[in-house]
C-alpha atoms as an extended CHARMM CRD file, in Angstrom:
* protein
*
       279  EXT
         1         1  MET       CA              8.7710000000       -5.6580000000      -16.2570000000  PROA      1               0.0000000000
         2         2  SER       CA              6.9820000000       -7.6550000000      -13.5750000000  PROA      2               0.0000000000
         3         3  TYR       CA              8.5620000000       -8.5740000000      -10.2480000000  PROA      3               0.0000000000
         4         4  LEU       CA              7.6980000000       -9.8840000000       -6.7930000000  PROA      4               0.0000000000
         5         5  SER       CA              7.2000000000       -7.6740000000       -3.7590000000  PROA      5               0.0000000000
         6         6  ILE       CA              5.6040000000       -7.9000000000       -0.3280000000  PROA      6               0.0000000000
         7         7  SER       CA              3.8030000000       -5.4550000000        1.9260000000  PROA      7               0.0000000000
         8         8  THR       CA              4.8500000000       -5.1790000000        5.5510000000  PROA      8               0.0000000000
         9         9  TRP       CA              1.1740000000       -5.7590000000        6.3730000000  PROA      9               0.0000000000
        10        10  SER       CA              1.8400000000       -9.3660000000        5.3720000000  PROA      10              0.0000000000
        11        11  LEU       CA              4.2730000000       -9.5590000000        8.3030000000  PROA      11              0.0000000000
        12        12  HSD       CA              2.4590000000       -7.3220000000       10.7710000000  PROA      12              0.0000000000
        13        13  ARG       CA              2.6020000000       -9.9380000000       13.5460000000  PROA      13              0.0000000000
        14        14  ASN       CA              6.4100000000      -10.0860000000       13.1940000000  PROA      14              0.0000000000
        15        15  LEU       CA              7.6020000000       -6.4770000000       13.0670000000  PROA      15              0.0000000000
        16        16  GLY       CA              6.9650000000       -5.1720000000       16.5540000000  PROA      16              0.0000000000
        17        17  PRO       CA              4.4850000000       -2.5470000000       17.7980000000  PROA      17              0.0000000000
        18        18  LEU       CA              2.0920000000       -0.9140000000       15.3330000000  PROA      18              0.0000000000
        19        19  HSD       CA              1.9350000000        2.8880000000       15.5240000000  PROA      19              0.0000000000
        20        20  TRP       CA             -1.6050000000        3.7850000000       14.4610000000  PROA      20              0.0000000000
        21        21  THR       CA             -2.5030000000        7.3960000000       13.7080000000  PROA      21              0.0000000000
        22        22  VAL       CA             -5.7870000000        8.5850000000       15.2500000000  PROA      22              0.0000000000
        23        23  TRP       CA             -7.6170000000       11.9000000000       15.2570000000  PROA      23              0.0000000000
        24        24  ASP       CA             -8.3440000000       13.5300000000       18.6280000000  PROA      24              0.0000000000
        25        25  THR       CA            -11.6110000000       15.4190000000       18.1820000000  PROA      25              0.0000000000
        26        26  GLU       CA            -11.1600000000       17.3430000000       21.4300000000  PROA      26              0.0000000000
        27        27  THR       CA             -7.7780000000       18.8580000000       20.5280000000  PROA      27              0.0000000000
        28        28  ASN       CA             -8.0620000000       18.6510000000       16.7050000000  PROA      28              0.0000000000
        29        29  THR       CA             -4.6740000000       16.9770000000       16.5640000000  PROA      29              0.0000000000
        30        30  HSD       CA             -3.2240000000       13.6800000000       15.3990000000  PROA      30              0.0000000000
        31        31  GLN       CA             -2.2300000000       11.2100000000       18.0780000000  PROA      31              0.0000000000
        32        32  THR       CA             -0.4430000000        7.8720000000       17.9430000000  PROA      32              0.0000000000
        33        33  ARG       CA             -1.9680000000        4.7450000000       19.4340000000  PROA      33              0.0000000000
        34        34  VAL       CA              0.5500000000        1.9410000000       19.9480000000  PROA      34              0.0000000000
        35        35  GLN       CA             -0.6000000000       -1.6470000000       19.5140000000  PROA      35              0.0000000000
        36        36  GLU       CA              1.8890000000       -4.1120000000       20.9550000000  PROA      36              0.0000000000
        37        37  GLN       CA              3.0490000000       -6.9190000000       18.6830000000  PROA      37              0.0000000000
        38        38  PRO       CA              5.9790000000       -9.3680000000       18.8370000000  PROA      38              0.0000000000
        39        39  GLN       CA              9.1750000000       -8.2810000000       17.1200000000  PROA      39              0.0000000000
        40        40  LEU       CA             10.6970000000      -11.2410000000       15.3100000000  PROA      40              0.0000000000
        41        41  THR       CA             12.3270000000       -9.0320000000       12.6820000000  PROA      41              0.0000000000
        42        42  THR       CA             13.1890000000       -5.3330000000       12.7900000000  PROA      42              0.0000000000
        43        43  LEU       CA             12.2150000000       -3.0740000000        9.9150000000  PROA      43              0.0000000000
        44        44  LEU       CA             15.9130000000       -2.3850000000        9.3580000000  PROA      44              0.0000000000
        45        45  ASP       CA             16.6070000000       -6.1140000000        8.9540000000  PROA      45              0.0000000000
        46        46  LEU       CA             13.5980000000       -6.7960000000        6.7390000000  PROA      46              0.0000000000
        47        47  PRO       CA             15.0740000000       -5.6880000000        3.3640000000  PROA      47              0.0000000000
        48        48  ALA       CA             17.9180000000       -8.1990000000        3.6160000000  PROA      48              0.0000000000
        49        49  GLU       CA             15.5730000000      -10.9750000000        4.7530000000  PROA      49              0.0000000000
        50        50  ALA       CA             13.0740000000      -10.2610000000        1.9620000000  PROA      50              0.0000000000
        51        51  ALA       CA             15.8620000000      -10.2020000000       -0.6340000000  PROA      51              0.0000000000
        52        52  ALA       CA             17.1940000000      -13.5230000000        0.6480000000  PROA      52              0.0000000000
        53        53  ARG       CA             13.7040000000      -14.9880000000        0.2000000000  PROA      53              0.0000000000
        54        54  GLY       CA             13.5660000000      -13.9750000000       -3.4570000000  PROA      54              0.0000000000
        55        55  TYR       CA             11.6890000000      -10.6680000000       -3.3970000000  PROA      55              0.0000000000
        56        56  GLN       CA             12.7800000000       -7.6450000000       -5.4210000000  PROA      56              0.0000000000
        57        57  ALA       CA             10.8860000000       -4.9070000000       -3.5580000000  PROA      57              0.0000000000
        58        58  LEU       CA              8.9660000000       -3.9580000000       -0.4300000000  PROA      58              0.0000000000
        59        59  GLU       CA              6.0070000000       -1.7480000000        0.4280000000  PROA      59              0.0000000000
        60        60  VAL       CA              6.1690000000       -0.4030000000        3.9930000000  PROA      60              0.0000000000
        61        61  CYS       CA              3.1030000000        0.6600000000        5.9880000000  PROA      61              0.0000000000
        62        62  HSD       CA              3.5890000000        3.9460000000        7.8210000000  PROA      62              0.0000000000
        63        63  PHE       CA              2.5490000000        2.4010000000       11.1410000000  PROA      63              0.0000000000
        64        64  HSD       CA              5.5600000000        0.0750000000       10.9810000000  PROA      64              0.0000000000
        65        65  PHE       CA              8.0330000000        2.9600000000       11.2940000000  PROA      65              0.0000000000
        66        66  PRO       CA              9.3580000000        2.7970000000       14.8810000000  PROA      66              0.0000000000
        67        67  SER       CA             10.8860000000        6.2580000000       14.3880000000  PROA      67              0.0000000000
        68        68  THR       CA             10.7500000000        9.0860000000       11.8790000000  PROA      68              0.0000000000
        69        69  GLU       CA             13.8860000000       10.7960000000       13.1280000000  PROA      69              0.0000000000
        70        70  PRO       CA             16.3160000000       11.6850000000       10.2920000000  PROA      70              0.0000000000
        71        71  ALA       CA             19.0460000000        9.3680000000       11.5960000000  PROA      71              0.0000000000
        72        72  TYR       CA             16.6710000000        6.3980000000       11.5780000000  PROA      72              0.0000000000
        73        73  LEU       CA             15.3350000000        7.2350000000        8.1010000000  PROA      73              0.0000000000
        74        74  GLU       CA             18.8970000000        7.3080000000        6.7920000000  PROA      74              0.0000000000
        75        75  GLN       CA             19.5160000000        3.8900000000        8.3630000000  PROA      75              0.0000000000
        76        76  LEU       CA             16.3820000000        2.5650000000        6.6700000000  PROA      76              0.0000000000
        77        77  ARG       CA             17.4450000000        3.9550000000        3.2900000000  PROA      77              0.0000000000
        78        78  LEU       CA             20.8500000000        2.3150000000        3.6440000000  PROA      78              0.0000000000
        79        79  SER       CA             19.2920000000       -1.0090000000        4.6530000000  PROA      79              0.0000000000
        80        80  PHE       CA             17.4990000000       -1.1260000000        1.3100000000  PROA      80              0.0000000000
        81        81  GLU       CA             20.6120000000       -0.0940000000       -0.6050000000  PROA      81              0.0000000000
        82        82  ASN       CA             22.7970000000       -2.6690000000        1.1490000000  PROA      82              0.0000000000
        83        83  ALA       CA             20.2680000000       -5.4220000000        0.4770000000  PROA      83              0.0000000000
        84        84  ALA       CA             19.9440000000       -4.3980000000       -3.2060000000  PROA      84              0.0000000000
        85        85  ILE       CA             16.1490000000       -4.3580000000       -2.9320000000  PROA      85              0.0000000000
        86        86  LYS       CA             13.7540000000       -1.5730000000       -3.9110000000  PROA      86              0.0000000000
        87        87  PHE       CA             11.7250000000        0.4870000000       -1.4470000000  PROA      87              0.0000000000
        88        88  ASP       CA              8.8290000000        0.8040000000       -3.8410000000  PROA      88              0.0000000000
        89        89  THR       CA              6.0500000000        2.3620000000       -1.7930000000  PROA      89              0.0000000000
        90        90  LEU       CA              5.4330000000        3.9060000000        1.5970000000  PROA      90              0.0000000000
        91        91  LEU       CA              1.8150000000        2.9600000000        2.3330000000  PROA      91              0.0000000000
        92        92  LEU       CA              0.2940000000        5.8660000000        4.2290000000  PROA      92              0.0000000000
        93        93  ASP       CA             -2.6040000000        4.2590000000        6.0410000000  PROA      93              0.0000000000
        94        94  TYR       CA             -4.2630000000        7.3720000000        7.4300000000  PROA      94              0.0000000000
        95        95  GLY       CA             -5.8940000000       10.5120000000        6.0450000000  PROA      95              0.0000000000
        96        96  ASP       CA             -9.2800000000       11.5240000000        4.6340000000  PROA      96              0.0000000000
        97        97  ILE       CA             -9.0230000000       14.3720000000        2.1510000000  PROA      97              0.0000000000
        98        98  THR       CA            -12.7710000000       14.1780000000        1.4480000000  PROA      98              0.0000000000
        99        99  THR       CA            -13.8320000000       14.9400000000        5.0210000000  PROA      99              0.0000000000
       100       100  VAL       CA            -16.2300000000       17.8450000000        5.5090000000  PROA      100             0.0000000000
       101       101  ASP       CA            -14.4530000000       18.7220000000        8.7650000000  PROA      101             0.0000000000
       102       102  ALA       CA            -12.2960000000       21.6420000000        7.5860000000  PROA      102             0.0000000000
       103       103  ALA       CA             -9.8760000000       21.4760000000       10.5210000000  PROA      103             0.0000000000
       104       104  LYS       CA             -9.3090000000       17.7660000000       10.0800000000  PROA      104             0.0000000000
       105       105  ARG       CA             -8.8830000000       18.0590000000        6.3150000000  PROA      105             0.0000000000
       106       106  THR       CA             -6.2740000000       20.8000000000        6.7130000000  PROA      106             0.0000000000
       107       107  ALA       CA             -4.4640000000       18.7510000000        9.3510000000  PROA      107             0.0000000000
       108       108  ASP       CA             -4.6380000000       15.5890000000        7.2380000000  PROA      108             0.0000000000
       109       109  LEU       CA             -3.1600000000       17.3510000000        4.2010000000  PROA      109             0.0000000000
       110       110  SER       CA             -0.3060000000       18.6550000000        6.3540000000  PROA      110             0.0000000000
       111       111  PHE       CA              0.1440000000       15.1580000000        7.7860000000  PROA      111             0.0000000000
       112       112  ILE       CA              0.3660000000       13.7030000000        4.2690000000  PROA      112             0.0000000000
       113       113  GLN       CA              2.9450000000       16.3040000000        3.2390000000  PROA      113             0.0000000000
       114       114  ASN       CA              5.0430000000       15.4020000000        6.2630000000  PROA      114             0.0000000000
       115       115  TRP       CA              4.9580000000       11.7390000000        5.2600000000  PROA      115             0.0000000000
       116       116  ILE       CA              5.9600000000       12.6670000000        1.7240000000  PROA      116             0.0000000000
       117       117  ASP       CA              9.0710000000       14.1970000000        3.2980000000  PROA      117             0.0000000000
       118       118  ILE       CA              9.5930000000       10.9800000000        5.2750000000  PROA      118             0.0000000000
       119       119  ALA       CA              9.2180000000        8.9160000000        2.0990000000  PROA      119             0.0000000000
       120       120  SER       CA             11.8540000000       11.0570000000        0.4100000000  PROA      120             0.0000000000
       121       121  GLN       CA             14.3010000000       10.8230000000        3.3010000000  PROA      121             0.0000000000
       122       122  SER       CA             13.9370000000        7.0500000000        3.6160000000  PROA      122             0.0000000000
       123       123  GLY       CA             14.3620000000        6.4230000000       -0.1080000000  PROA      123             0.0000000000
       124       124  ALA       CA             10.8250000000        5.3740000000       -1.0460000000  PROA      124             0.0000000000
       125       125  LYS       CA             10.0170000000        5.7290000000       -4.7260000000  PROA      125             0.0000000000
       126       126  GLN       CA              6.2920000000        6.2730000000       -4.1040000000  PROA      126             0.0000000000
       127       127  ILE       CA              3.7870000000        7.1070000000       -1.4000000000  PROA      127             0.0000000000
       128       128  ARG       CA              0.2790000000        5.6800000000       -1.3850000000  PROA      128             0.0000000000
       129       129  VAL       CA             -2.2480000000        8.3070000000       -0.2730000000  PROA      129             0.0000000000
       130       130  ILE       CA             -5.8130000000        7.2940000000        0.5850000000  PROA      130             0.0000000000
       131       131  ALA       CA             -8.2440000000        8.8950000000       -1.8640000000  PROA      131             0.0000000000
       132       132  GLY       CA            -10.9510000000        9.4200000000        0.7380000000  PROA      132             0.0000000000
       133       133  GLU       CA            -13.9240000000        7.9880000000        2.5430000000  PROA      133             0.0000000000
       134       134  ALA       CA            -16.7630000000        9.7520000000        0.7080000000  PROA      134             0.0000000000
       135       135  SER       CA            -19.2020000000        7.7450000000       -1.4100000000  PROA      135             0.0000000000
       136       136  PRO       CA            -17.8980000000        6.5440000000       -4.7980000000  PROA      136             0.0000000000
       137       137  SER       CA            -20.9140000000        8.2430000000       -6.3670000000  PROA      137             0.0000000000
       138       138  ASP       CA            -19.9580000000       11.6500000000       -4.9100000000  PROA      138             0.0000000000
       139       139  ASP       CA            -18.6120000000       13.4770000000       -7.9710000000  PROA      139             0.0000000000
       140       140  ALA       CA            -17.7560000000       16.6090000000       -5.9750000000  PROA      140             0.0000000000
       141       141  ALA       CA            -15.6180000000       14.5430000000       -3.6240000000  PROA      141             0.0000000000
       142       142  ILE       CA            -13.8840000000       12.8760000000       -6.5710000000  PROA      142             0.0000000000
       143       143  GLU       CA            -13.0400000000       16.2790000000       -8.0620000000  PROA      143             0.0000000000
       144       144  LEU       CA            -11.8400000000       17.5870000000       -4.6780000000  PROA      144             0.0000000000
       145       145  THR       CA             -9.6080000000       14.5560000000       -4.1130000000  PROA      145             0.0000000000
       146       146  ALA       CA             -8.2540000000       14.6920000000       -7.6740000000  PROA      146             0.0000000000
       147       147  SER       CA             -7.2770000000       18.3320000000       -7.1850000000  PROA      147             0.0000000000
       148       148  SER       CA             -5.6740000000       17.6130000000       -3.8040000000  PROA      148             0.0000000000
       149       149  LEU       CA             -3.7590000000       14.5930000000       -5.1220000000  PROA      149             0.0000000000
       150       150  SER       CA             -2.4620000000       16.6530000000       -8.0380000000  PROA      150             0.0000000000
       151       151  GLU       CA             -1.1890000000       19.3190000000       -5.6460000000  PROA      151             0.0000000000
       152       152  LEU       CA              0.3870000000       16.6740000000       -3.4150000000  PROA      152             0.0000000000
       153       153  ALA       CA              1.9730000000       15.0650000000       -6.4710000000  PROA      153             0.0000000000
       154       154  GLU       CA              3.5770000000       18.3680000000       -7.4090000000  PROA      154             0.0000000000
       155       155  TYR       CA              4.9080000000       18.7590000000       -3.8640000000  PROA      155             0.0000000000
       156       156  ALA       CA              6.2150000000       15.1910000000       -3.8830000000  PROA      156             0.0000000000
       157       157  ALA       CA              7.8550000000       15.4730000000       -7.3100000000  PROA      157             0.0000000000
       158       158  SER       CA             10.1710000000       18.1490000000       -5.9460000000  PROA      158             0.0000000000
       159       159  ARG       CA             11.3140000000       15.5070000000       -3.4480000000  PROA      159             0.0000000000
       160       160  ASN       CA             11.6640000000       12.7050000000       -6.0410000000  PROA      160             0.0000000000
       161       161  VAL       CA              8.6020000000       10.8720000000       -4.7590000000  PROA      161             0.0000000000
       162       162  HSD       CA              5.6250000000        9.7480000000       -6.8680000000  PROA      162             0.0000000000
       163       163  VAL       CA              2.1240000000       10.0720000000       -5.3660000000  PROA      163             0.0000000000
       164       164  ILE       CA             -0.1770000000        7.1310000000       -5.9720000000  PROA      164             0.0000000000
       165       165  THR       CA             -3.5490000000        6.1060000000       -4.6180000000  PROA      165             0.0000000000
       166       166  GLU       CA             -5.4360000000        2.8110000000       -4.4450000000  PROA      166             0.0000000000
       167       167  ASN       CA             -8.8520000000        1.1890000000       -4.5860000000  PROA      167             0.0000000000
       168       168  PHE       CA             -8.8510000000        1.4850000000       -0.8050000000  PROA      168             0.0000000000
       169       169  LYS       CA            -11.6410000000        2.9770000000        1.3180000000  PROA      169             0.0000000000
       170       170  SER       CA            -15.0100000000        4.0870000000        0.0100000000  PROA      170             0.0000000000
       171       171  LEU       CA            -14.2590000000        6.7270000000       -2.6460000000  PROA      171             0.0000000000
       172       172  THR       CA            -12.2930000000        4.3280000000       -4.8690000000  PROA      172             0.0000000000
       173       173  SER       CA            -14.2250000000        1.1670000000       -4.0040000000  PROA      173             0.0000000000
       174       174  THR       CA            -15.4130000000        0.7770000000       -7.6040000000  PROA      174             0.0000000000
       175       175  SER       CA            -13.4000000000        0.7890000000      -10.7990000000  PROA      175             0.0000000000
       176       176  GLN       CA            -15.7550000000        3.4320000000      -12.2190000000  PROA      176             0.0000000000
       177       177  SER       CA            -14.9980000000        5.9160000000       -9.4380000000  PROA      177             0.0000000000
       178       178  SER       CA            -11.2920000000        5.0140000000       -9.5160000000  PROA      178             0.0000000000
       179       179  LEU       CA            -11.0370000000        5.6790000000      -13.2490000000  PROA      179             0.0000000000
       180       180  LYS       CA            -12.9710000000        8.9190000000      -12.9040000000  PROA      180             0.0000000000
       181       181  LEU       CA            -10.6110000000       10.0700000000      -10.1580000000  PROA      181             0.0000000000
       182       182  LEU       CA             -7.5070000000        9.2160000000      -12.1940000000  PROA      182             0.0000000000
       183       183  ALA       CA             -8.8950000000       11.0260000000      -15.2390000000  PROA      183             0.0000000000
       184       184  HSD       CA             -9.4050000000       14.1840000000      -13.1610000000  PROA      184             0.0000000000
       185       185  ALA       CA             -6.0770000000       13.9110000000      -11.3420000000  PROA      185             0.0000000000
       186       186  GLY       CA             -3.9490000000       13.4670000000      -14.4570000000  PROA      186             0.0000000000
       187       187  LYS       CA             -0.8910000000       11.3710000000      -15.1940000000  PROA      187             0.0000000000
       188       188  ALA       CA              1.0900000000       12.6780000000      -12.2210000000  PROA      188             0.0000000000
       189       189  VAL       CA             -0.9830000000       10.4520000000       -9.8980000000  PROA      189             0.0000000000
       190       190  GLY       CA             -0.5290000000        6.6730000000      -10.0150000000  PROA      190             0.0000000000
       191       191  PHE       CA             -2.5930000000        3.7640000000       -8.7560000000  PROA      191             0.0000000000
       192       192  ILE       CA             -2.5390000000        0.3960000000       -6.9760000000  PROA      192             0.0000000000
       193       193  THR       CA             -5.1500000000       -2.2670000000       -7.7120000000  PROA      193             0.0000000000
       194       194  ASP       CA             -5.8790000000       -4.4340000000       -4.6760000000  PROA      194             0.0000000000
       195       195  PHE       CA             -7.5910000000       -7.7400000000       -5.5100000000  PROA      195             0.0000000000
       196       196  GLY       CA             -9.4220000000       -7.6990000000       -2.2040000000  PROA      196             0.0000000000
       197       197  ASN       CA            -10.9520000000       -4.2350000000       -2.4620000000  PROA      197             0.0000000000
       198       198  TYR       CA            -13.4630000000       -4.6240000000       -5.2900000000  PROA      198             0.0000000000
       199       199  HSD       CA            -16.6190000000       -6.4380000000       -4.2170000000  PROA      199             0.0000000000
       200       200  SER       CA            -19.1270000000       -6.3590000000       -7.0760000000  PROA      200             0.0000000000
       201       201  ALA       CA            -20.3290000000       -9.3140000000       -9.1270000000  PROA      201             0.0000000000
       202       202  ASP       CA            -18.0390000000       -7.9700000000      -11.8880000000  PROA      202             0.0000000000
       203       203  LYS       CA            -14.9540000000       -7.9910000000       -9.6590000000  PROA      203             0.0000000000
       204       204  ILE       CA            -12.6620000000       -9.5610000000      -12.2460000000  PROA      204             0.0000000000
       205       205  SER       CA            -13.6640000000       -6.9570000000      -14.8220000000  PROA      205             0.0000000000
       206       206  GLU       CA            -13.0750000000       -4.1940000000      -12.2810000000  PROA      206             0.0000000000
       207       207  ILE       CA             -9.5800000000       -5.5420000000      -11.6010000000  PROA      207             0.0000000000
       208       208  GLY       CA             -8.9790000000       -5.5120000000      -15.3430000000  PROA      208             0.0000000000
       209       209  ASP       CA            -10.2280000000       -1.9260000000      -15.6100000000  PROA      209             0.0000000000
       210       210  THR       CA             -7.6020000000       -0.4310000000      -13.2990000000  PROA      210             0.0000000000
       211       211  ALA       CA             -4.6800000000       -2.8890000000      -13.5180000000  PROA      211             0.0000000000
       212       212  PRO       CA             -3.2850000000       -1.3640000000      -16.7480000000  PROA      212             0.0000000000
       213       213  LEU       CA             -3.0150000000        2.0110000000      -14.9670000000  PROA      213             0.0000000000
       214       214  SER       CA             -1.4070000000        0.5320000000      -11.8540000000  PROA      214             0.0000000000
       215       215  VAL       CA              2.2140000000        0.5160000000      -10.7140000000  PROA      215             0.0000000000
       216       216  SER       CA              1.4670000000       -2.5210000000       -8.5460000000  PROA      216             0.0000000000
       217       217  VAL       CA             -1.2620000000       -5.0230000000       -7.7900000000  PROA      217             0.0000000000
       218       218  HSD       CA             -1.9060000000       -6.2370000000       -4.2590000000  PROA      218             0.0000000000
       219       219  VAL       CA             -2.2230000000       -9.9910000000       -4.6340000000  PROA      219             0.0000000000
       220       220  LYS       CA             -4.7110000000      -10.6020000000       -1.8440000000  PROA      220             0.0000000000
       221       221  PRO       CA             -6.2540000000      -14.0940000000       -1.9760000000  PROA      221             0.0000000000
       222       222  THR       CA             -9.2220000000      -15.5380000000       -0.1380000000  PROA      222             0.0000000000
       223       223  TYR       CA             -8.0730000000      -18.0620000000        2.5060000000  PROA      223             0.0000000000
       224       224  ASP       CA             -9.6330000000      -20.9980000000        4.2730000000  PROA      224             0.0000000000
       225       225  ASP       CA             -9.3890000000      -21.4250000000        8.0490000000  PROA      225             0.0000000000
       226       226  ALA       CA             -5.9400000000      -22.9870000000        7.7050000000  PROA      226             0.0000000000
       227       227  GLY       CA             -4.5850000000      -20.0530000000        5.7030000000  PROA      227             0.0000000000
       228       228  VAL       CA             -4.5930000000      -21.8980000000        2.3700000000  PROA      228             0.0000000000
       229       229  PRO       CA             -5.4120000000      -19.5580000000       -0.5280000000  PROA      229             0.0000000000
       230       230  ASP       CA             -8.2030000000      -20.2420000000       -3.0160000000  PROA      230             0.0000000000
       231       231  LYS       CA             -5.9220000000      -21.0430000000       -5.9500000000  PROA      231             0.0000000000
       232       232  ASP       CA             -8.5600000000      -21.0700000000       -8.7040000000  PROA      232             0.0000000000
       233       233  GLU       CA             -9.9170000000      -17.6760000000       -7.6640000000  PROA      233             0.0000000000
       234       234  LEU       CA             -6.4550000000      -16.1490000000       -7.3680000000  PROA      234             0.0000000000
       235       235  VAL       CA             -5.3820000000      -17.5030000000      -10.7520000000  PROA      235             0.0000000000
       236       236  SER       CA             -8.4840000000      -15.9190000000      -12.3130000000  PROA      236             0.0000000000
       237       237  TYR       CA             -7.3740000000      -12.5110000000      -10.9920000000  PROA      237             0.0000000000
       238       238  LEU       CA             -3.7800000000      -13.0270000000      -12.0940000000  PROA      238             0.0000000000
       239       239  THR       CA             -4.8990000000      -14.1600000000      -15.5390000000  PROA      239             0.0000000000
       240       240  GLU       CA             -6.9690000000      -10.9970000000      -15.9150000000  PROA      240             0.0000000000
       241       241  VAL       CA             -4.1210000000       -8.6240000000      -15.0220000000  PROA      241             0.0000000000
       242       242  GLU       CA             -1.8530000000      -10.5040000000      -17.4130000000  PROA      242             0.0000000000
       243       243  ARG       CA             -4.5190000000      -10.2870000000      -20.1330000000  PROA      243             0.0000000000
       244       244  VAL       CA             -4.7800000000       -6.5050000000      -19.8490000000  PROA      244             0.0000000000
       245       245  GLY       CA             -1.0060000000       -6.1070000000      -20.0810000000  PROA      245             0.0000000000
       246       246  PHE       CA             -0.0520000000       -5.2660000000      -16.4960000000  PROA      246             0.0000000000
       247       247  LYS       CA              3.6950000000       -4.9450000000      -15.9870000000  PROA      247             0.0000000000
       248       248  GLY       CA              4.7070000000       -3.9530000000      -12.4810000000  PROA      248             0.0000000000
       249       249  ALA       CA              5.0230000000       -5.1850000000       -8.9150000000  PROA      249             0.0000000000
       250       250  TYR       CA              3.0120000000       -8.1680000000       -7.7480000000  PROA      250             0.0000000000
       251       251  VAL       CA              2.7810000000       -7.3920000000       -4.0320000000  PROA      251             0.0000000000
       252       252  LEU       CA              1.9330000000      -10.5130000000       -2.0550000000  PROA      252             0.0000000000
       253       253  ILE       CA             -0.5230000000      -10.0880000000        0.8080000000  PROA      253             0.0000000000
       254       254  TYR       CA             -1.0230000000      -12.6030000000        3.6070000000  PROA      254             0.0000000000
       255       255  ASP       CA             -3.0830000000      -12.0200000000        6.7380000000  PROA      255             0.0000000000
       256       256  GLY       CA             -4.1640000000      -15.5220000000        7.6170000000  PROA      256             0.0000000000
       257       257  PRO       CA             -3.3530000000      -17.7290000000       10.6130000000  PROA      257             0.0000000000
       258       258  GLY       CA             -0.0170000000      -19.2540000000       11.4910000000  PROA      258             0.0000000000
       259       259  ASP       CA              3.4900000000      -18.3160000000       10.4350000000  PROA      259             0.0000000000
       260       260  MET       CA              3.2890000000      -15.3100000000        8.1360000000  PROA      260             0.0000000000
       261       261  TRP       CA              6.3500000000      -16.2150000000        6.0380000000  PROA      261             0.0000000000
       262       262  GLU       CA              4.8650000000      -19.6700000000        5.4550000000  PROA      262             0.0000000000
       263       263  GLY       CA              1.5950000000      -18.0420000000        4.4420000000  PROA      263             0.0000000000
       264       264  LEU       CA              3.4470000000      -15.8190000000        1.9850000000  PROA      264             0.0000000000
       265       265  ASN       CA              5.2120000000      -18.8800000000        0.5930000000  PROA      265             0.0000000000
       266       266  ARG       CA              1.8380000000      -20.4490000000       -0.2110000000  PROA      266             0.0000000000
       267       267  VAL       CA              0.8260000000      -17.3390000000       -2.1540000000  PROA      267             0.0000000000
       268       268  LYS       CA              4.2330000000      -17.1130000000       -3.8110000000  PROA      268             0.0000000000
       269       269  ALA       CA              3.9550000000      -20.7030000000       -5.0390000000  PROA      269             0.0000000000
       270       270  ILE       CA              0.8690000000      -19.6800000000       -7.0300000000  PROA      270             0.0000000000
       271       271  VAL       CA              2.1180000000      -16.3170000000       -8.2590000000  PROA      271             0.0000000000
       272       272  GLU       CA              5.7890000000      -16.9190000000       -9.0400000000  PROA      272             0.0000000000
       273       273  PRO       CA              5.3020000000      -19.3310000000      -11.9670000000  PROA      273             0.0000000000
       274       274  LEU       CA              3.1380000000      -16.7330000000      -13.6760000000  PROA      274             0.0000000000
       275       275  ILE       CA              5.6300000000      -13.9370000000      -12.9910000000  PROA      275             0.0000000000
       276       276  LEU       CA              8.4500000000      -16.0090000000      -14.4450000000  PROA      276             0.0000000000
       277       277  THR       CA              6.3440000000      -16.4970000000      -17.5670000000  PROA      277             0.0000000000
       278       278  VAL       CA              5.2710000000      -12.8910000000      -18.1460000000  PROA      278             0.0000000000
       279       279  ARG       CA              8.5340000000      -11.1740000000      -17.2780000000  PROA      279             0.0000000000
């Protein structure tokens, strides 16, 4: 069954400081770089606000967590429960499990495991793990990532979390490499298709290739300078995912100028009529 969701990236100018993870090459450790942003809404208040605006789920970027202390994670879990909205996916926005730097790869895998624990404690159903930054034509990297994702999926399953990946970063930048990765990884690993992350002349076909295997699609339009989405282009993507039988979360993405909720409303006005038809 299809339903509407949003990513916290679509509200990144509203949710306070961003906590970016960076790799310190001198100490071989992860560090956090804080980017100041206005806080118009707290993460704890967002589930209720999203539900009131007609959304059924949220995806939360890891850099939007102001704390990962157990008490805060419990508060976050309860905020979703009280708002009767699903915490679909924790979007882990850091990690390269194809890196040739052995120390960094080991640290990144440990980092990912820690965030799987955080996903479990905060009530997320899934965690999106980046497949890697190697070339999409690098078959050895695809096999390495598939093996690592399978191991992470087994770890996560014991914590009631599903590991998924996405056509995000270089390794999964084509539908061919994405499908190859999923075939190697097996059914324990899921997928997100992001409309904005395929770039070939056959982009619509690529979206159609991976959408049937996806738990969600990131509905990322092209915008003009005023933040108005290209409706015809977006409808062509939506028509393709409907054609191939996608049934899952339509996650609205807005990163244009102006008020971010208003920007999301412009995307929603295009997507919602289709969702109401197919669900």
